[in-house]
Short mmCIF file of C-alpha atoms in Angstrom, two decimals:
data_model
loop_
_atom_site.label_atom_id
_atom_site.label_comp_id
_atom_site.label_asym_id
_atom_site.label_seq_id
_atom_site.Cartn_x
_atom_site.Cartn_y
_atom_site.Cartn_z
CA UNK A 1 -72.14 -26.28 -10.42
CA UNK A 2 -71.61 -22.92 -8.79
CA UNK A 3 -68.16 -21.30 -9.21
CA UNK A 4 -66.00 -21.40 -6.10
CA UNK A 5 -62.98 -19.37 -5.11
CA UNK A 6 -59.83 -21.06 -3.76
CA UNK A 7 -61.14 -20.75 -0.19
CA UNK A 8 -64.33 -22.58 -1.11
CA UNK A 9 -66.66 -19.58 -0.98
CA UNK A 10 -69.54 -19.46 -3.42
CA UNK A 11 -68.63 -16.69 -5.89
CA UNK A 12 -72.18 -16.44 -7.18
CA UNK A 13 -73.66 -15.82 -3.75
CA UNK A 14 -74.04 -12.19 -2.67
CA UNK A 15 -72.01 -11.06 0.32
CA UNK A 16 -73.63 -11.04 3.72
CA UNK A 17 -75.61 -7.93 4.58
CA UNK A 18 -73.32 -5.07 5.55
CA UNK A 19 -70.28 -6.36 3.71
CA UNK A 20 -69.37 -4.03 0.88
CA UNK A 21 -66.51 -5.01 -1.38
CA UNK A 22 -65.08 -4.23 -4.80
CA UNK A 23 -65.57 -7.75 -6.16
CA UNK A 24 -69.34 -7.72 -5.60
CA UNK A 25 -69.69 -4.33 -7.21
CA UNK A 26 -67.45 -5.31 -10.11
CA UNK A 27 -69.68 -8.32 -10.75
CA UNK A 28 -72.61 -5.93 -11.11
CA UNK A 29 -70.69 -3.54 -13.29
CA UNK A 30 -69.35 -6.17 -15.65
CA UNK A 31 -65.64 -6.64 -16.18
CA UNK A 32 -65.43 -4.01 -18.92
CA UNK A 33 -65.46 -1.25 -16.28
CA UNK A 34 -62.96 -0.67 -13.49
CA UNK A 35 -63.90 1.19 -10.34
CA UNK A 36 -62.47 4.44 -9.07
CA UNK A 37 -60.85 4.26 -5.65
CA UNK A 38 -63.73 4.64 -3.18
CA UNK A 39 -63.31 4.87 0.57
CA UNK A 40 -66.59 2.97 1.07
CA UNK A 41 -65.21 0.07 -0.96
CA UNK A 42 -61.85 -0.21 0.76
CA UNK A 43 -61.12 -3.83 1.69
CA UNK A 44 -62.04 -5.01 5.17
CA UNK A 45 -59.46 -6.99 7.10
CA UNK A 46 -60.87 -10.21 5.61
CA UNK A 47 -60.07 -9.03 2.08
CA UNK A 48 -56.97 -6.93 2.78
CA UNK A 49 -54.32 -9.03 1.06
CA UNK A 50 -53.23 -5.97 -0.96
CA UNK A 51 -53.89 -3.36 1.73
CA UNK A 52 -50.95 -1.13 2.52
CA UNK A 53 -49.97 0.60 5.74
CA UNK A 54 -50.64 4.32 5.88
CA UNK A 55 -47.71 6.13 4.30
CA UNK A 56 -46.31 2.86 2.96
CA UNK A 57 -45.18 1.72 -0.46
CA UNK A 58 -47.02 3.49 -3.24
CA UNK A 59 -49.39 5.46 -1.02
CA UNK A 60 -49.67 8.98 0.38
CA UNK A 61 -49.47 9.75 4.12
CA UNK A 62 -53.29 9.49 4.15
CA UNK A 63 -53.25 6.02 2.60
CA UNK A 64 -54.51 7.06 -0.85
CA UNK A 65 -52.56 5.89 -3.92
CA UNK A 66 -49.64 8.10 -4.94
CA UNK A 67 -49.13 8.46 -8.71
CA UNK A 68 -46.22 9.57 -10.84
CA UNK A 69 -46.31 10.60 -14.49
CA UNK A 70 -43.80 12.05 -16.94
CA UNK A 71 -44.97 14.16 -19.89
CA UNK A 72 -42.56 15.04 -22.70
CA UNK A 73 -42.92 17.82 -25.28
CA UNK A 74 -40.39 18.39 -28.09
CA UNK A 75 -37.92 21.05 -29.19
CA UNK A 76 -37.50 22.96 -25.95
CA UNK A 77 -39.17 26.30 -25.31
CA UNK A 78 -38.57 29.99 -25.93
CA UNK A 79 -36.78 30.95 -22.67
CA UNK A 80 -37.99 34.56 -22.58
CA UNK A 81 -41.61 33.41 -22.79
CA UNK A 82 -41.21 30.41 -20.49
CA UNK A 83 -39.41 31.52 -17.34
CA UNK A 84 -41.25 33.62 -14.72
CA UNK A 85 -39.87 37.06 -13.87
CA UNK A 86 -39.47 36.35 -10.15
CA UNK A 87 -38.90 33.40 -7.81
CA UNK A 88 -40.85 32.26 -4.79
CA UNK A 89 -44.44 31.55 -3.92
CA UNK A 90 -45.83 34.76 -5.39
CA UNK A 91 -44.17 34.34 -8.76
CA UNK A 92 -45.97 35.78 -11.79
CA UNK A 93 -46.79 33.24 -14.46
CA UNK A 94 -44.90 33.82 -17.67
CA UNK A 95 -46.60 34.10 -21.03
CA UNK A 96 -46.16 30.42 -21.91
CA UNK A 97 -47.35 29.29 -18.47
CA UNK A 98 -50.48 31.47 -18.27
CA UNK A 99 -52.86 28.51 -18.85
CA UNK A 100 -51.72 27.11 -15.48
CA UNK A 101 -53.36 29.93 -13.53
CA UNK A 102 -56.33 27.81 -12.28
CA UNK A 103 -53.92 25.23 -10.79
CA UNK A 104 -50.97 27.50 -10.05
CA UNK A 105 -51.05 26.54 -6.38
CA UNK A 106 -50.31 22.93 -7.28
CA UNK A 107 -47.48 23.54 -9.77
CA UNK A 108 -43.78 24.16 -9.27
CA UNK A 109 -41.59 25.73 -11.94
CA UNK A 110 -38.13 24.19 -11.56
CA UNK A 111 -35.18 26.15 -12.92
CA UNK A 112 -31.61 24.95 -13.30
CA UNK A 113 -32.21 21.27 -14.08
CA UNK A 114 -29.81 19.82 -16.66
CA UNK A 115 -29.25 16.72 -18.75
CA UNK A 116 -25.55 17.00 -19.53
CA UNK A 117 -25.52 13.41 -20.79
CA UNK A 118 -27.55 14.66 -23.76
CA UNK A 119 -24.60 16.70 -25.00
CA UNK A 120 -22.00 15.52 -27.54
CA UNK A 121 -19.65 14.26 -24.83
CA UNK A 122 -16.00 15.06 -24.10
CA UNK A 123 -14.43 16.98 -26.94
CA UNK A 124 -17.65 16.56 -28.89
CA UNK A 125 -16.89 12.90 -29.57
CA UNK A 126 -20.51 11.99 -30.37
CA UNK A 127 -21.00 14.92 -32.71
CA UNK A 128 -24.51 15.91 -33.70
CA UNK A 129 -27.69 14.11 -32.71
CA UNK A 130 -29.04 16.46 -30.06
CA UNK A 131 -32.68 15.50 -30.57
CA UNK A 132 -32.09 11.77 -30.23
CA UNK A 133 -30.02 12.33 -27.11
CA UNK A 134 -32.53 14.77 -25.62
CA UNK A 135 -35.35 12.25 -25.93
CA UNK A 136 -33.35 9.16 -25.00
CA UNK A 137 -31.73 10.58 -21.89
CA UNK A 138 -34.78 12.41 -20.51
CA UNK A 139 -35.84 9.63 -18.13
CA UNK A 140 -32.64 7.56 -18.17
CA UNK A 141 -29.94 10.13 -17.44
CA UNK A 142 -27.30 8.07 -19.25
CA UNK A 143 -25.19 8.64 -22.34
CA UNK A 144 -26.66 6.84 -25.32
CA UNK A 145 -24.65 4.56 -27.56
CA UNK A 146 -24.49 6.22 -30.97
CA UNK A 147 -25.64 3.49 -33.29
CA UNK A 148 -28.55 2.79 -35.59
CA UNK A 149 -28.62 -0.91 -34.76
CA UNK A 150 -26.77 -1.56 -31.49
CA UNK A 151 -29.12 0.29 -29.16
CA UNK A 152 -28.03 0.92 -25.59
CA UNK A 153 -29.56 3.47 -23.21
CA UNK A 154 -30.56 2.82 -19.60
CA UNK A 155 -33.50 1.82 -17.42
CA UNK A 156 -35.80 4.83 -17.15
CA UNK A 157 -36.94 6.18 -13.79
CA UNK A 158 -40.58 5.28 -14.43
CA UNK A 159 -39.60 1.64 -14.84
CA UNK A 160 -37.50 1.76 -11.68
CA UNK A 161 -40.66 2.94 -9.93
CA UNK A 162 -42.83 0.33 -11.65
CA UNK A 163 -40.56 -2.48 -10.48
CA UNK A 164 -41.47 -1.69 -6.88
CA UNK A 165 -45.05 -0.42 -7.02
CA UNK A 166 -46.27 -2.01 -10.24
CA UNK A 167 -47.53 -5.13 -8.49
CA UNK A 168 -50.07 -3.03 -6.59
CA UNK A 169 -52.13 -2.30 -9.71
CA UNK A 170 -53.48 -4.15 -12.74
CA UNK A 171 -50.80 -2.54 -14.91
CA UNK A 172 -47.33 -1.86 -13.60
CA UNK A 173 -47.00 1.16 -15.90
CA UNK A 174 -48.69 2.83 -18.81
CA UNK A 175 -46.89 4.27 -21.84
CA UNK A 176 -48.78 6.71 -24.07
CA UNK A 177 -47.88 8.72 -27.15
CA UNK A 178 -49.31 10.57 -30.11
CA UNK A 179 -46.77 9.36 -32.68
CA UNK A 180 -46.48 6.35 -34.90
CA UNK A 181 -43.73 4.18 -33.42
CA UNK A 182 -40.35 3.66 -35.03
CA UNK A 183 -37.90 1.21 -33.47
CA UNK A 184 -35.37 0.57 -36.19
CA UNK A 185 -33.11 2.41 -38.63
CA UNK A 186 -31.37 5.71 -38.07
CA UNK A 187 -33.25 8.91 -37.35
CA UNK A 188 -31.01 11.67 -36.01
CA UNK A 189 -27.37 11.75 -37.16
CA UNK A 190 -26.77 8.01 -36.88
CA UNK A 191 -28.79 7.41 -33.69
CA UNK A 192 -31.43 4.70 -33.73
CA UNK A 193 -35.04 5.83 -34.07
CA UNK A 194 -35.68 3.89 -30.86
CA UNK A 195 -34.13 6.74 -28.88
CA UNK A 196 -36.41 9.41 -30.31
CA UNK A 197 -39.68 7.51 -30.41
CA UNK A 198 -39.58 6.06 -26.89
CA UNK A 199 -39.51 7.68 -23.48
CA UNK A 200 -39.63 4.62 -21.22
CA UNK A 201 -36.99 1.85 -21.08
CA UNK A 202 -37.33 -1.42 -19.13
CA UNK A 203 -33.67 -2.26 -19.81
CA UNK A 204 -30.80 -0.52 -21.62
CA UNK A 205 -31.77 -2.34 -24.82
CA UNK A 206 -35.57 -2.58 -24.42
CA UNK A 207 -37.78 0.47 -24.93
CA UNK A 208 -41.36 0.38 -23.70
CA UNK A 209 -43.35 1.14 -26.83
CA UNK A 210 -45.97 3.85 -26.22
CA UNK A 211 -49.53 3.14 -27.33
CA UNK A 212 -50.78 5.86 -29.67
CA UNK A 213 -54.32 4.64 -30.34
CA UNK A 214 -56.71 5.86 -27.62
CA UNK A 215 -59.19 3.10 -28.32
CA UNK A 216 -56.53 0.45 -27.76
CA UNK A 217 -55.51 2.18 -24.55
CA UNK A 218 -59.10 2.17 -23.37
CA UNK A 219 -59.59 -1.49 -24.29
CA UNK A 220 -56.37 -2.39 -22.59
CA UNK A 221 -57.55 -0.71 -19.42
CA UNK A 222 -61.19 -1.75 -19.48
CA UNK A 223 -61.68 -4.36 -22.17
CA UNK A 224 -62.63 -8.03 -21.81
CA UNK A 225 -61.53 -11.21 -23.55
CA UNK A 226 -58.57 -11.93 -25.78
CA UNK A 227 -57.50 -9.50 -28.51
CA UNK A 228 -60.20 -9.23 -31.13
CA UNK A 229 -62.99 -10.42 -28.86
CA UNK A 230 -64.01 -7.19 -27.16
CA UNK A 231 -65.57 -5.70 -30.29
CA UNK A 232 -68.03 -8.58 -30.53
CA UNK A 233 -68.75 -8.32 -26.84
CA UNK A 234 -69.40 -4.59 -27.10
CA UNK A 235 -71.59 -5.03 -30.18
CA UNK A 236 -73.70 -7.58 -28.35
CA UNK A 237 -73.89 -5.31 -25.31
CA UNK A 238 -74.99 -2.35 -27.45
CA UNK A 239 -77.73 -4.45 -29.01
CA UNK A 240 -78.99 -5.41 -25.58
CA UNK A 241 -78.60 -2.03 -23.90
CA UNK A 242 -78.51 1.58 -24.99
CA UNK A 243 -75.12 2.16 -23.39
CA UNK A 244 -72.50 0.52 -21.26
CA UNK A 245 -73.87 2.30 -18.21
CA UNK A 246 -77.29 0.66 -18.53
CA UNK A 247 -75.72 -2.61 -17.42
CA UNK A 248 -74.65 -1.12 -14.09
CA UNK A 249 -77.37 1.39 -13.21
CA UNK A 250 -79.46 -1.06 -11.22
CA UNK A 251 -76.48 -2.10 -9.09
CA UNK A 252 -75.32 1.50 -8.81
CA UNK A 253 -78.75 2.66 -7.62
CA UNK A 254 -78.98 -0.11 -5.01
CA UNK A 255 -75.53 0.81 -3.78
CA UNK A 256 -76.18 4.56 -3.52
CA UNK A 257 -77.67 4.24 -0.03
CA UNK A 258 -74.61 2.33 1.17
CA UNK A 259 -72.00 4.82 -0.05
CA UNK A 260 -71.04 7.91 1.88
CA UNK A 261 -71.90 11.27 0.23
CA UNK A 262 -68.38 11.81 -1.07
CA UNK A 263 -68.30 8.40 -2.74
CA UNK A 264 -71.74 8.94 -4.26
CA UNK A 265 -70.43 12.05 -5.99
CA UNK A 266 -67.28 10.27 -7.09
CA UNK A 267 -69.19 7.31 -8.49
CA UNK A 268 -71.51 9.58 -10.47
CA UNK A 269 -68.54 11.56 -11.75
CA UNK A 270 -66.65 8.42 -12.74
CA UNK A 271 -69.54 6.76 -14.57
CA UNK A 272 -70.20 9.98 -16.45
CA UNK A 273 -66.53 10.16 -17.41
CA UNK A 274 -66.49 6.58 -18.72
CA UNK A 275 -69.50 7.24 -20.93
CA UNK A 276 -67.98 10.50 -22.20
CA UNK A 277 -64.67 8.89 -23.10
CA UNK A 278 -66.23 5.89 -24.83
CA UNK A 279 -68.58 8.16 -26.75
CA UNK A 280 -65.66 10.29 -27.95
CA UNK A 281 -63.71 7.22 -29.06
CA UNK A 282 -66.66 5.85 -31.01
CA UNK A 283 -67.20 9.23 -32.61
CA UNK A 284 -63.57 9.33 -33.69
CA UNK A 285 -63.94 5.92 -35.35
CA UNK A 286 -67.10 6.93 -37.21
CA UNK A 287 -65.99 10.33 -38.48
CA UNK A 288 -62.18 10.36 -38.38
CA UNK A 289 -61.62 9.20 -41.96
CA UNK A 290 -64.29 11.50 -43.39
CA UNK A 291 -62.68 14.51 -41.74
CA UNK A 292 -59.27 13.68 -43.21
CA UNK A 293 -59.90 12.85 -46.89
CA UNK A 294 -57.08 11.05 -48.67
CA UNK A 295 -55.41 9.86 -45.45
CA UNK A 296 -56.81 6.85 -43.70
CA UNK A 297 -57.02 7.54 -39.96
CA UNK A 298 -56.48 4.50 -37.73
CA UNK A 299 -59.68 3.61 -35.90
CA UNK A 300 -59.90 5.50 -32.63
CA UNK A 301 -57.53 8.35 -33.50
CA UNK A 302 -59.27 11.70 -34.08
CA UNK A 303 -58.20 13.65 -37.14
CA UNK A 304 -58.22 16.84 -35.04
CA UNK A 305 -54.85 16.97 -33.28
CA UNK A 306 -56.09 18.94 -30.29
CA UNK A 307 -58.81 16.35 -29.67
CA UNK A 308 -56.24 13.60 -30.10
CA UNK A 309 -53.87 14.96 -27.44
CA UNK A 310 -56.72 15.73 -25.08
CA UNK A 311 -58.14 12.24 -25.49
CA UNK A 312 -54.80 10.66 -24.60
CA UNK A 313 -54.61 12.86 -21.50
CA UNK A 314 -58.11 11.61 -20.65
CA UNK A 315 -56.86 8.03 -20.90
CA UNK A 316 -54.18 8.87 -18.36
CA UNK A 317 -56.78 10.46 -16.09
CA UNK A 318 -58.96 7.34 -16.22
CA UNK A 319 -55.96 5.09 -15.55
CA UNK A 320 -55.13 7.05 -12.40
CA UNK A 321 -58.75 7.45 -11.34
CA UNK A 322 -59.36 3.69 -11.41
CA UNK A 323 -55.97 2.91 -9.87
CA UNK A 324 -55.22 0.81 -12.93
CA UNK A 325 -51.64 2.03 -12.70
CA UNK A 326 -49.64 4.46 -10.59
CA UNK A 327 -46.79 5.08 -13.02
CA UNK A 328 -47.14 6.50 -16.53
CA UNK A 329 -45.31 8.28 -19.33
CA UNK A 330 -46.76 10.37 -22.12
CA UNK A 331 -44.54 11.18 -25.09
CA UNK A 332 -46.84 13.81 -26.56
CA UNK A 333 -44.64 14.12 -29.64
CA UNK A 334 -41.11 12.86 -30.21
CA UNK A 335 -38.11 15.17 -29.96
CA UNK A 336 -37.28 16.85 -33.26
CA UNK A 337 -40.90 16.65 -34.38
CA UNK A 338 -41.65 18.82 -37.40
CA UNK A 339 -45.39 18.72 -36.90
CA UNK A 340 -47.23 21.77 -38.25
CA UNK A 341 -49.90 23.51 -36.18
CA UNK A 342 -52.41 24.54 -38.79
CA UNK A 343 -55.14 24.46 -36.13
CA UNK A 344 -53.57 27.53 -34.51
CA UNK A 345 -52.56 29.19 -37.75
CA UNK A 346 -48.98 27.92 -38.00
CA UNK A 347 -48.30 26.01 -41.20
CA UNK A 348 -44.53 25.62 -40.86
CA UNK A 349 -43.00 22.64 -39.07
CA UNK A 350 -42.22 22.98 -35.37
CA UNK A 351 -38.64 21.74 -35.70
CA UNK A 352 -37.91 24.04 -38.61
CA UNK A 353 -39.25 27.01 -36.67
CA UNK A 354 -37.26 26.08 -33.57
CA UNK A 355 -34.11 26.96 -35.53
CA UNK A 356 -35.30 30.55 -35.44
CA UNK A 357 -31.89 32.28 -35.21
CA UNK A 358 -33.70 34.99 -33.21
CA UNK A 359 -35.94 35.99 -36.10
CA UNK A 360 -38.86 37.65 -34.29
CA UNK A 361 -41.57 36.13 -36.46
CA UNK A 362 -40.25 32.61 -35.97
CA UNK A 363 -39.70 33.11 -32.24
CA UNK A 364 -43.30 34.29 -31.94
CA UNK A 365 -44.61 31.19 -33.70
CA UNK A 366 -42.60 28.83 -31.52
CA UNK A 367 -43.86 30.65 -28.41
CA UNK A 368 -47.42 30.08 -29.61
CA UNK A 369 -46.67 26.37 -30.00
CA UNK A 370 -45.18 26.28 -26.50
CA UNK A 371 -48.35 27.92 -25.22
CA UNK A 372 -50.54 25.38 -27.00
CA UNK A 373 -48.71 22.46 -25.40
CA UNK A 374 -49.08 24.02 -21.94
CA UNK A 375 -52.78 24.63 -22.60
CA UNK A 376 -53.35 20.92 -23.13
CA UNK A 377 -51.35 20.05 -20.03
CA UNK A 378 -53.24 22.63 -17.96
CA UNK A 379 -56.57 21.17 -19.08
CA UNK A 380 -55.38 17.76 -17.89
CA UNK A 381 -54.28 19.16 -14.52
CA UNK A 382 -57.60 20.92 -14.03
CA UNK A 383 -59.46 17.67 -14.63
CA UNK A 384 -57.17 15.87 -12.17
CA UNK A 385 -57.80 18.60 -9.62
CA UNK A 386 -61.56 18.31 -10.10
CA UNK A 387 -61.50 14.54 -9.47
CA UNK A 388 -61.66 13.45 -5.85
CA UNK A 389 -59.49 10.66 -4.51
CA UNK A 390 -60.21 8.10 -1.79
CA UNK A 391 -58.96 10.41 0.98
CA UNK A 392 -61.02 13.41 -0.11
CA UNK A 393 -58.11 15.19 -1.74
CA UNK A 394 -57.89 15.58 -5.51
CA UNK A 395 -56.03 13.24 -7.83
CA UNK A 396 -53.71 16.12 -8.62
CA UNK A 397 -52.93 16.63 -4.94
CA UNK A 398 -52.00 12.95 -4.68
CA UNK A 399 -49.80 12.96 -7.78
CA UNK A 400 -46.33 13.95 -8.95
CA UNK A 401 -46.37 14.89 -12.62
CA UNK A 402 -43.28 16.06 -14.49
CA UNK A 403 -43.70 18.11 -17.66
CA UNK A 404 -40.69 19.06 -19.69
CA UNK A 405 -38.36 18.75 -22.65
CA UNK A 406 -34.84 17.40 -23.10
CA UNK A 407 -33.86 20.53 -25.05
CA UNK A 408 -33.70 23.92 -23.40
CA UNK A 409 -33.76 26.12 -26.50
CA UNK A 410 -34.42 24.42 -29.82
CA UNK A 411 -32.28 26.94 -31.65
CA UNK A 412 -29.10 26.39 -29.64
CA UNK A 413 -29.75 22.70 -28.79
CA UNK A 414 -28.61 23.22 -25.21
CA UNK A 415 -29.48 20.81 -22.39
CA UNK A 416 -28.97 23.10 -19.40
CA UNK A 417 -31.76 24.89 -17.52
CA UNK A 418 -34.38 22.71 -19.17
CA UNK A 419 -38.04 23.75 -19.13
CA UNK A 420 -39.34 21.70 -16.22
CA UNK A 421 -42.62 21.70 -14.29
CA UNK A 422 -43.58 19.51 -11.36
CA UNK A 423 -47.33 19.38 -10.81
CA UNK A 424 -49.13 17.94 -7.80
CA UNK A 425 -48.50 17.86 -4.07
CA UNK A 426 -47.28 14.28 -3.80
CA UNK A 427 -49.98 13.60 -1.22
CA UNK A 428 -48.74 16.51 0.88
CA UNK A 429 -45.02 15.71 0.63
CA UNK A 430 -44.26 18.42 -1.94
CA UNK A 431 -44.37 22.21 -1.69
CA UNK A 432 -46.06 23.39 -4.89
CA UNK A 433 -47.14 26.88 -5.93
CA UNK A 434 -43.70 28.43 -6.47
CA UNK A 435 -40.79 29.01 -8.81
CA UNK A 436 -37.48 27.61 -7.58
CA UNK A 437 -34.02 28.05 -9.13
CA UNK A 438 -31.52 25.31 -8.34
CA UNK A 439 -28.49 26.78 -10.07
CA UNK A 440 -27.28 23.80 -12.08
CA UNK A 441 -28.28 20.30 -11.00
CA UNK A 442 -28.86 17.02 -12.84
CA UNK A 443 -32.55 16.45 -13.53
CA UNK A 444 -31.99 12.92 -12.23
CA UNK A 445 -31.65 14.40 -8.74
CA UNK A 446 -35.33 15.30 -8.96
CA UNK A 447 -36.17 11.76 -10.02
CA UNK A 448 -34.48 10.35 -6.92
CA UNK A 449 -36.65 12.55 -4.71
CA UNK A 450 -39.77 11.40 -6.54
CA UNK A 451 -38.73 7.75 -6.22
CA UNK A 452 -38.28 8.20 -2.46
CA UNK A 453 -41.82 9.52 -2.11
CA UNK A 454 -43.22 6.62 -4.13
CA UNK A 455 -41.50 4.18 -1.81
CA UNK A 456 -38.74 2.96 -4.14
CA UNK A 457 -36.04 1.46 -1.95
CA UNK A 458 -32.30 1.00 -2.35
CA UNK A 459 -31.95 3.60 -5.08
CA UNK A 460 -28.94 5.63 -4.01
CA UNK A 461 -28.04 6.86 -7.48
CA UNK A 462 -29.78 7.11 -10.80
CA UNK A 463 -28.22 7.99 -14.14
CA UNK A 464 -25.90 10.95 -13.65
CA UNK A 465 -27.40 11.97 -10.30
CA UNK A 466 -25.23 13.62 -7.67
CA UNK A 467 -27.74 13.28 -4.82
CA UNK A 468 -31.29 14.24 -3.97
CA UNK A 469 -32.50 17.57 -5.33
CA UNK A 470 -34.18 18.56 -2.07
CA UNK A 471 -36.43 21.56 -1.50
CA UNK A 472 -39.26 20.32 -3.65
#
């Protein structure tokens, strides 16, 4: 008996000539691959149950999906190396921001954003614990309850966004990280580890655990079957075909003549990207342990830290490219991280060095670490900018991506004038390519503006906001 959909249509039968839809192409691709957003494959009125009005919820003024992401790096930044020397559209990139030169026109440097709720409170009542508070308040904007067991923070802005636009995609949000996760016990001065090892919160007591294994991220996005089944499926597929792409080439070739030139390029680019990512993940599984003798590397996690961070950024790129989600967070490394950077010649821990007390050698090393983090972010932005979206603009143009830290200067543990970047043009609703000083405003004011652009309704305040930031 042939499978039927609820309307009684034969699912096995090909669509009538001239009808081009995502379901038919997905059947040819196999369910292990999700499609990029292609204008040629946009639903017709007959299949437009999820279609959105132009400029509506979760879309840009051109009708393409609008994405939001939040990237966190630890321990602040060296102010003298971070902040540009002049404001405005013709601002010179500072030393730490030099890697952004290729995408400078799509990046804003935002000065004067604060997280005062990360401080010790009135009369210093909460005492020490700056790193836990910096991490835990970054996307919540609320004062954390100081406890190792009775955790209480706030709903993070990404989850406020996901509540309204999450139903438009296969995943309401995506949480990524490059740390092992800790949810219990005390970490920083009596604060629960949950505050430091999570960026996203679905409720004041429920953190959204970031996934740190790139293979699991990939399988979550593109895998098939119940947990534990996809490996067998992939093994069988590899025995039958040389690569995952072989299963879709025939359908892809037959479809080439029906796609417009822009979509042909996008499809080729996407399929190449899928093969590249899967190849890198498999390579990490085969050689990761051998490259790190004495320490067993979890399958899918490269032993080279640069490759690891880049691979997680690539997962985020694929998630946005396929419209698998429109809201994401990436906790690159938790606040207070004492990771060493041997790969760039720095053997001391990052946190230890951040307490530099103005010692020139230590300041120089922290500045190099700041630069390394920006280099990885810049690579991600360049790849976003090189990837075309459904409306012909780039993914970066149709995104809003925050990059920052909850500490301003790791030595002084301040939370004013935080290092903040806002990348992307928000589908044409932002004014990137400049350095703007806001004096002293809550960072949550920025989040309200971003939520407005994403279509989040009835959000008059968030955290410690005092209004919209404006002029972004």
